[in-house]
Structure formats: structure tokens, C-alpha cells
Coordinates of C-alpha atoms in Angstrom, one line a residue:
Chain Z
M6 CA 96.4 92.5 186.1
A7 CA 99.4 91.2 184.2
Y8 CA 100.9 94.6 184.5
K9 CA 100.3 94.7 188.2
E10 CA 102.2 91.5 188.8
Q11 CA 105.3 93.0 187.3
Y12 CA 105.8 95.4 190.1
P13 CA 109.2 94.6 191.4
S14 CA 108.3 95.0 195.1
A15 CA 105.4 94.2 197.4
L16 CA 105.8 97.6 199.0
L17 CA 105.5 99.3 195.7
T18 CA 102.5 97.2 194.7
E19 CA 100.8 98.2 198.0
A20 CA 101.5 101.8 197.5
V21 CA 100.3 101.8 193.9
E22 CA 97.1 100.0 194.9
A23 CA 96.5 102.6 197.6
I24 CA 97.2 105.6 195.4
S25 CA 95.1 104.3 192.5
S26 CA 92.1 104.1 194.9
L27 CA 91.9 107.9 194.6
P28 CA 89.2 109.1 192.2
G29 CA 90.6 110.0 188.8
V30 CA 94.0 108.3 189.4
G31 CA 94.8 105.3 187.3
R32 CA 97.5 102.7 187.9
R33 CA 100.0 104.4 185.6
S34 CA 99.6 107.8 187.4
A35 CA 99.7 106.0 190.7
L36 CA 103.0 104.4 189.8
R37 CA 104.4 107.7 188.7
L38 CA 103.3 109.3 192.0
A39 CA 104.8 106.4 194.0
L40 CA 108.1 106.7 192.3
H41 CA 108.1 110.4 192.8
L42 CA 107.5 110.0 196.5
L43 CA 110.3 107.5 196.6
K44 CA 112.7 110.2 195.4
Q45 CA 111.7 112.7 198.0
P46 CA 113.4 113.0 201.4
A47 CA 111.7 110.8 204.0
E48 CA 110.6 113.8 206.1
N49 CA 108.7 115.3 203.2
V50 CA 106.8 112.1 202.6
H51 CA 106.0 111.9 206.4
H52 CA 104.8 115.4 206.3
F53 CA 102.6 114.6 203.3
T54 CA 101.0 111.6 205.0
S55 CA 100.7 113.3 208.4
A56 CA 98.8 116.2 206.8
I57 CA 96.3 113.8 205.4
N58 CA 96.0 111.8 208.6
D59 CA 95.6 115.0 210.6
L60 CA 92.8 116.2 208.4
R61 CA 91.0 112.9 208.5
D62 CA 91.4 112.5 212.3
G63 CA 91.1 116.1 213.4
V64 CA 88.4 117.4 211.1
R65 CA 85.4 119.1 212.7
Y66 CA 82.2 120.3 211.3
C67 CA 80.4 123.5 212.3
S68 CA 77.6 122.6 214.7
R69 CA 75.2 125.0 213.0
C70 CA 75.9 124.7 209.2
R71 CA 78.0 121.5 209.0
M72 CA 80.7 123.2 207.1
I73 CA 84.3 122.0 207.8
S74 CA 85.6 124.1 210.6
D75 CA 88.4 124.3 213.1
D76 CA 86.0 125.4 215.8
D77 CA 82.6 124.3 217.1
V78 CA 81.0 127.2 215.2
C79 CA 82.6 128.1 211.8
S80 CA 84.0 131.5 210.9
I81 CA 81.0 132.2 208.6
C82 CA 78.3 131.4 211.2
S83 CA 80.2 133.3 213.9
D84 CA 80.6 136.4 211.7
K85 CA 78.3 139.1 213.1
S86 CA 78.5 141.1 209.9
R87 CA 76.8 138.3 207.9
D88 CA 73.0 137.9 207.6
Q89 CA 72.2 135.0 209.9
R90 CA 68.6 134.9 208.7
T91 CA 69.4 134.0 205.1
I92 CA 70.4 130.4 204.8
C93 CA 71.9 129.1 201.6
V94 CA 71.4 125.3 201.3
V95 CA 74.2 123.5 199.4
E96 CA 75.2 119.9 198.7
S97 CA 78.8 120.1 199.8
V98 CA 81.7 121.9 201.4
R99 CA 83.0 122.6 197.9
D100 CA 79.8 124.5 197.0
V101 CA 80.3 126.8 200.0
M102 CA 83.8 127.5 198.8
S103 CA 82.5 128.2 195.2
I104 CA 79.9 130.6 196.4
E105 CA 82.3 132.3 198.9
A106 CA 84.7 132.8 196.0
T107 CA 82.0 134.9 194.1
G108 CA 82.1 137.4 197.0
Q109 CA 78.4 138.1 196.2
Y110 CA 76.8 136.3 199.2
H111 CA 76.6 137.7 202.7
G112 CA 74.3 135.2 204.4
V113 CA 75.1 131.9 206.0
Y114 CA 75.0 128.3 204.8
H115 CA 73.6 124.9 205.4
V116 CA 75.7 121.9 204.1
L117 CA 73.5 118.9 203.3
G118 CA 76.4 116.5 202.9
G119 CA 75.0 115.0 199.7
I120 CA 72.0 114.9 197.6
I121 CA 68.9 112.6 197.6
S122 CA 69.6 109.9 195.1
P123 CA 67.7 106.6 195.1
I124 CA 70.2 105.1 192.7
A125 CA 73.1 105.8 195.0
G126 CA 71.1 104.8 198.0
V127 CA 71.1 108.2 199.6
G128 CA 67.8 109.1 201.3
P129 CA 66.8 112.3 203.3
S130 CA 67.9 110.7 206.6
D131 CA 71.5 110.5 205.3
L132 CA 71.6 114.2 204.9
T133 CA 71.3 117.1 207.3
I134 CA 67.8 117.9 206.4
K135 CA 66.4 117.3 209.9
E136 CA 69.0 119.8 211.2
L137 CA 68.0 122.3 208.6
T138 CA 64.3 122.0 209.5
E139 CA 65.2 122.6 213.1
R140 CA 67.2 125.7 212.2
V141 CA 64.3 127.0 210.2
N142 CA 61.8 126.3 212.9
A143 CA 63.9 128.1 215.4
L144 CA 63.9 131.3 213.4
E145 CA 62.0 134.2 214.8
Q146 CA 59.6 135.8 212.4
P147 CA 60.4 133.3 209.6
Q148 CA 58.4 135.4 207.1
T149 CA 61.3 137.8 207.0
A150 CA 63.9 135.1 206.8
E151 CA 65.0 133.3 203.6
V152 CA 66.2 129.8 202.6
I153 CA 68.0 129.7 199.3
L154 CA 68.1 126.3 197.7
A155 CA 71.4 126.3 195.8
L156 CA 71.3 122.8 194.5
S157 CA 72.4 121.5 191.1
G158 CA 69.9 121.6 188.2
D159 CA 69.7 117.8 187.6
V160 CA 67.0 115.4 188.7
E161 CA 68.6 114.7 192.1
G162 CA 69.0 118.4 192.8
E163 CA 65.4 119.2 191.9
T164 CA 64.1 116.2 193.9
T165 CA 66.1 117.3 196.9
A166 CA 65.0 120.9 196.6
F167 CA 61.4 119.8 196.4
Y168 CA 61.7 117.5 199.4
I169 CA 63.3 120.3 201.5
Y170 CA 60.6 122.7 200.4
R171 CA 57.9 120.4 201.7
Q172 CA 59.7 120.1 205.0
I173 CA 60.0 123.8 205.6
E174 CA 57.1 125.5 203.8
A175 CA 54.9 125.2 206.9
S176 CA 57.2 127.5 208.8
G177 CA 56.4 130.3 206.5
V178 CA 60.0 131.1 205.6
R179 CA 60.6 132.5 202.2
V180 CA 62.1 129.9 199.9
S181 CA 64.1 130.8 196.8
A182 CA 66.3 128.9 194.3
L183 CA 69.3 129.8 192.2
A184 CA 68.5 131.7 189.0
R185 CA 68.8 129.5 186.0
G186 CA 69.5 130.8 182.6
L187 CA 72.3 131.5 180.1
G188 CA 75.7 131.9 181.6
F189 CA 77.7 135.1 181.1
G190 CA 79.3 135.0 177.6
D191 CA 77.1 132.0 176.6
D192 CA 76.1 131.9 172.9
L193 CA 72.3 131.7 172.3
E194 CA 72.9 129.4 169.4
Y195 CA 74.6 126.7 171.5
A196 CA 72.4 126.9 174.6
D197 CA 70.3 123.8 175.3
S198 CA 66.6 124.4 174.9
L199 CA 65.6 123.8 178.5
T200 CA 68.0 126.5 179.7
L201 CA 67.0 128.9 177.0
G202 CA 63.3 128.2 177.7
R203 CA 63.8 129.0 181.4
S204 CA 65.8 132.1 180.4
I205 CA 62.9 133.4 178.5
T206 CA 60.2 132.5 181.0
N207 CA 62.2 134.0 183.9
R208 CA 63.3 137.1 181.9
Q209 CA 64.3 140.0 184.0
V210 CA 63.8 143.8 183.9
F211 CA 66.6 145.2 181.7
K212 CA 68.9 147.4 183.8
P213 CA 71.4 149.2 181.6
Chain V
M12 CA 96.6 133.0 197.0
A13 CA 93.2 134.6 197.6
Y14 CA 91.6 131.3 196.9
K15 CA 93.9 129.6 199.4
E16 CA 92.8 131.9 202.2
Q17 CA 89.2 130.9 201.7
Y18 CA 89.8 127.3 202.9
P19 CA 87.5 127.0 205.9
S20 CA 90.0 125.1 208.1
A21 CA 93.7 125.1 208.8
L22 CA 93.8 121.2 208.6
L23 CA 92.2 121.3 205.2
T24 CA 94.7 124.0 204.1
E25 CA 97.6 121.9 205.2
A26 CA 96.3 118.8 203.5
V27 CA 95.6 120.6 200.2
E28 CA 99.1 122.1 200.3
A29 CA 100.6 118.7 200.8
I30 CA 98.6 117.0 198.1
S31 CA 99.2 119.8 195.6
S32 CA 103.0 119.2 196.0
L33 CA 102.6 116.1 194.0
P34 CA 103.6 116.5 190.3
G35 CA 100.7 117.2 188.0
V36 CA 98.2 117.8 190.9
G37 CA 96.9 121.4 191.0
R38 CA 95.2 123.1 194.0
R39 CA 91.7 122.3 192.6
S40 CA 92.5 118.6 192.2
A41 CA 94.2 118.6 195.6
L42 CA 91.0 120.0 197.2
R43 CA 88.9 117.4 195.4
L44 CA 91.2 114.6 196.7
A45 CA 91.3 116.0 200.2
L46 CA 87.5 116.2 200.4
H47 CA 87.3 112.7 198.9
L48 CA 89.6 111.4 201.7
L49 CA 87.5 113.1 204.3
K50 CA 84.5 111.1 203.2
Q51 CA 86.3 107.8 203.5
P52 CA 86.3 105.7 206.7
A53 CA 89.3 106.6 208.8
E54 CA 90.9 103.2 208.6
N55 CA 90.9 103.4 204.7
V56 CA 92.8 106.8 205.0
H57 CA 95.2 105.3 207.5
H58 CA 95.8 102.3 205.2
F59 CA 96.5 104.8 202.3
T60 CA 99.0 106.8 204.3
S61 CA 100.7 103.7 205.8
A62 CA 101.2 102.2 202.4
I63 CA 103.0 105.3 201.3
N64 CA 105.1 105.6 204.5
D65 CA 105.9 101.8 204.3
L66 CA 107.1 102.2 200.8
R67 CA 109.3 105.2 201.6
D68 CA 110.7 103.8 204.8
G69 CA 111.0 100.2 203.7
V70 CA 112.1 100.4 200.1
R71 CA 115.3 98.6 199.2
Y72 CA 117.3 98.5 196.0
C73 CA 119.0 95.5 194.5
S74 CA 122.7 95.6 195.4
R75 CA 123.5 94.6 191.8
C76 CA 121.3 96.5 189.5
R77 CA 119.8 99.2 191.8
M78 CA 116.2 98.2 190.9
I79 CA 113.6 98.5 193.6
S80 CA 113.5 95.1 195.3
D81 CA 112.2 93.5 198.5
D82 CA 115.4 91.6 198.9
D83 CA 119.1 92.3 198.7
V84 CA 119.2 90.9 195.1
C85 CA 116.1 91.5 193.0
S86 CA 114.1 88.8 191.3
I87 CA 115.5 89.5 187.9
C88 CA 119.2 89.4 189.0
S89 CA 118.6 86.2 191.0
D90 CA 116.7 84.5 188.1
K91 CA 119.1 81.8 186.8
S92 CA 117.1 81.5 183.6
R93 CA 118.1 85.1 182.6
D94 CA 121.3 86.0 180.8
Q95 CA 123.4 87.6 183.4
R96 CA 126.0 88.6 180.8
T97 CA 123.7 91.0 179.0
I98 CA 123.2 94.2 180.9
C99 CA 120.6 96.7 179.8
V100 CA 121.4 100.2 181.2
V101 CA 118.3 102.3 181.9
E102 CA 117.6 105.7 183.5
S103 CA 114.9 104.6 185.9
V104 CA 112.9 101.9 187.6
R105 CA 110.0 102.7 185.3
D106 CA 112.1 101.9 182.3
V107 CA 112.8 98.5 183.6
M108 CA 109.1 97.9 184.1
S109 CA 108.4 99.2 180.5
I110 CA 111.0 96.8 179.0
E111 CA 109.8 93.9 181.2
A112 CA 106.3 94.5 179.9
T113 CA 107.5 93.9 176.3
G114 CA 108.4 90.3 177.3
Q115 CA 111.2 90.6 174.7
Y116 CA 114.2 90.9 176.9
H117 CA 115.9 88.1 178.9
G118 CA 119.0 89.7 180.2
V119 CA 119.5 91.8 183.3
Y120 CA 119.5 95.5 184.0
H121 CA 121.4 98.4 185.5
V122 CA 119.4 101.4 186.8
L123 CA 121.3 104.6 186.6
G124 CA 118.9 106.5 188.8
G125 CA 118.8 109.5 186.5
I126 CA 120.5 111.0 183.5
I127 CA 123.5 113.3 183.1
S128 CA 122.0 116.8 182.8
P129 CA 124.2 119.9 183.5
I130 CA 121.1 122.1 183.5
A131 CA 119.4 120.0 186.3
G132 CA 122.8 119.8 188.0
V133 CA 123.1 116.0 187.6
G134 CA 126.6 114.8 187.0
P135 CA 128.1 111.3 186.5
S136 CA 128.8 110.9 190.2
D137 CA 125.1 111.3 191.0
L138 CA 124.4 108.2 189.0
T139 CA 125.4 104.5 189.4
I140 CA 127.9 104.7 186.6
K141 CA 130.8 103.7 188.9
E142 CA 128.9 100.6 190.0
L143 CA 128.2 99.8 186.3
T144 CA 131.8 100.1 185.5
E145 CA 132.7 97.8 188.3
R146 CA 130.1 95.3 187.2
V147 CA 131.5 95.3 183.6
N148 CA 135.1 95.0 184.8
A149 CA 134.1 92.0 186.9
L150 CA 132.7 90.2 183.8
E151 CA 134.7 87.2 182.7
Q152 CA 135.4 87.2 178.9
P153 CA 133.8 90.6 178.4
Q154 CA 134.1 90.2 174.6
T155 CA 131.2 87.8 174.7
A156 CA 129.2 89.9 177.1
E157 CA 127.0 92.9 176.1
V158 CA 125.9 96.2 177.5
I159 CA 122.8 97.7 176.0
L160 CA 122.5 101.5 176.4
A161 CA 118.7 101.9 176.6
L162 CA 118.5 105.6 177.1
S163 CA 116.2 108.2 175.7
G164 CA 117.0 109.8 172.4
D165 CA 117.4 113.3 173.6
V166 CA 120.6 115.3 174.2
E167 CA 120.9 114.1 177.9
G168 CA 120.4 110.5 176.8
E169 CA 123.0 110.7 174.1
T170 CA 125.5 112.5 176.4
T171 CA 125.0 109.9 179.1
A172 CA 125.4 107.0 176.6
F173 CA 128.6 108.5 175.3
Y174 CA 130.0 109.1 178.8
I175 CA 129.2 105.5 179.8
Y176 CA 130.7 104.2 176.5
R177 CA 134.0 105.9 177.3
Q178 CA 134.0 104.4 180.8
I179 CA 133.5 100.8 179.7
E180 CA 135.0 100.5 176.2
A181 CA 138.4 99.6 177.5
S182 CA 137.0 96.5 179.1
G183 CA 136.3 95.1 175.6
V184 CA 132.6 94.5 176.3
R185 CA 130.3 94.7 173.4
V186 CA 128.2 97.9 173.6
S187 CA 124.9 98.4 171.8
A188 CA 122.1 100.9 171.8
L189 CA 118.4 100.7 171.2
A190 CA 117.3 100.7 167.6
R191 CA 115.9 104.1 166.5
G192 CA 113.4 104.3 163.7
L193 CA 109.8 104.6 162.8
G194 CA 107.5 103.1 165.4
F195 CA 105.1 100.4 164.5
G196 CA 102.1 101.9 162.8
D197 CA 103.8 105.2 162.3
D198 CA 103.0 107.1 159.2
L199 CA 106.0 108.0 157.0
E200 CA 104.5 111.4 156.2
Y201 CA 104.4 112.5 159.8
A202 CA 107.7 111.2 161.0
D203 CA 110.3 113.8 161.9
S204 CA 113.2 114.0 159.5
L205 CA 115.9 112.9 162.1
T206 CA 114.0 109.7 162.9
L207 CA 113.3 109.0 159.2
G208 CA 116.9 109.7 158.3
R209 CA 118.1 107.2 160.9
S210 CA 115.5 104.7 159.8
I211 CA 117.0 104.8 156.3
T212 CA 120.6 104.8 157.4
N213 CA 120.0 101.8 159.7
R214 CA 117.8 99.9 157.4
Q215 CA 117.4 96.3 158.1
V216 CA 117.3 93.1 155.9
F217 CA 113.7 92.5 155.0
K218 CA 112.4 89.4 156.7
P219 CA 109.0 88.5 155.4

């Protein structure tokens, strides 16, 4: 705090406080960024802050999958070439972008907006699980549709997956989960035993 | 660029572009920050952007030393307990803050606003060297006043120091430079030979 009081101007102090509220940005980085912004032309700085305000104020979410979208229905949900009967359930917008980047998935998504975590105070009602259940229940011939639980492999992820499974199993929809195992290029010697154990149990037919 | 086109919304794309224009912030970090800001209450985001706009639009510089200041004359220049006849010349606002943090200096400053660098296209007229010369020439009895050249030890710093020295030497003011040598706790074995050489040449009386 002694360092803080040495800022030469109240405006600079305010800006550093604001910037250092960002995750992963300490006070020193915040000062560096503030002094950088000071050196830029005013219109560049206004463009920077407007882009952020516009995002926050103008953001919309797809009414079906809750992905960030410019329209009521996102480009993935409205894409007729994608399999609308395969729903990949993910925690966040970023997960959708990661899976899209693989180019391997041609179904649609459902963004939960978080993960069940009693420690963080996040319960099922804070997520879009009810909306997912309604989507699944609205599917015709659910036996031929599929829900992929693409959640992280930690306790929260497993808990959330289990909770969702309980909500949708009665519909008869097929439920799958991401394959767990050694990553490509992973060394057997350094794999943790849980992952290696699952890799053996879930071994796959060798396809040369 | 393929990655960029996968952003699900134009607003998000704009915000990520803007945030990744900051130094040291890549596109991945920018996306992380943009999604973080999306999760915050709108008033927090507006406070964040206002603090930055206020800094850029409202910033003032001390009319004497060019330090960032809320007033026409900064708190250091207007501090009667400080030695107004010892002027420490630094490159940037951050340097002033670094020296202030040492608590070892009780004179005033002069912020150049950069360093002479032909490669970066920065010449003497882009800096506040003229203002410094005027300040020095206005000193009464300059022989008993002092200018400390506290510039970095690289080629640009040495060039700038030499240029300033030429501008102010005729005034008769005493000119000094930061001591160069081994840092506290530095290991002799790992010091570069230039630094070690200067440390030997400029050896000081041992004061136990």
C-alpha cells in the first residue's frame, strides 16, 4: 500500500486500481498499461474503452444454446448443415471456441455458464441446466439423439456431469462423455496413474 | 487469422482486437479478459472504462518537471522541504516513481518523456531538453546547483546524457550521473565485464 500512495496523481491511481482488478494483472503491470495508454492518441484510447463498453452493453446470447451471439439464434444453431440432434454440453463460451477450433465436431452446443461448485456457491439453478433439460425433452425420438457431456475431468466437472445425467436420463437420450486418456505425444512414464488407468480400461480397437 | 474468424460475435471480435493492442497482451489473454469483463456487472465495466478515459482526458503534467500531476505544479516541485536546486533528469514518469520508492532522494526531477534514439526516430526536439536547459539557465548561482543524469546505461541513455551535458555545461552547473557498479547482492563471478570494470575504476572509500 505504501507503493500505491506514491502515485503522483489521483487519476492515475484510479486507472491503476481499475486495471489491476483484471485477473492476472498486478499493480506493476497495471501501471505499465496505464502509462502506455497515456502515450496513445486520445481517439485510440476512446476506441479501446468503447469496444469494451459495447461488448458489455450489447452482448447477446443465443436463445437456444446460450453461446455469445450477435443474433437471437447463433450461427452454429442456425447452420442447417450441422447435426441439431447432437448437443455438446460445455461449461463456457471458451470451451465452444476450443472445440470449434478442432474442426472435428459437427453438432450443436449447450453452454452451462459455469460448473456446479458448492465451494464457489454455484448450484444447478445458477446454470442453464433447466434449459438443457427442456431442449432434450423437446427432441423427437430422443433415443436417436445424443448429449455429449464435455466437462472438465475434476470433481466439479464430474459432479455436474452426474447431475445433468440424472436430469436427462429419463428422456431416453443417449448420453456420452469426452474420452479420457493419454494425450497425443504424451509419455507413458510421466502420465498420472488415474489417466493411465482409464486409458487401459477404455482401450480402443487398434486401427492402423 | 483463422482463429480470429471463429469468434462468435462481432462485438467480441472488436473487444478482443482492442484489448490485444495493449503491450504484452496476446489474443488468448485478450479473449480471457474480454470474457471476464462480460461476467462482471455492467457498472463495474463502466467504472473500469471511465477510469481509463478520465486518466487519458484529464491527465496533466507539472509545468516545471513534466511529471504527471493533478495540479499545475506537482507535489514534488511544490514541496518546500525538497532541494529545488538538485534536478534529477529521468526518461519517464515510471523512473520518478522508482527513485521516489527508494526514499533516498530529496531533490526534484525533470522528466524527458523519452530518450534520444535515431532508430526509433526520437530526436532531442521530441524531448523536454529545451525546457531543462531553460530551467538550468534560470538557476541562481548554478555552480552550487546540481543536475543528476539518471538515464539507463545503454547506448541511447549514454547518447542522451552526453547531449544534455553539452547543452547545460556552459551554465556552470555541476553535472553528475548515477553510480554504476555491482548491484547489492550481485555475485562477482556472474557480473558482466563492463560493469565489473567500472566498479573497479570507480571504487569507493570503504566505510565500515
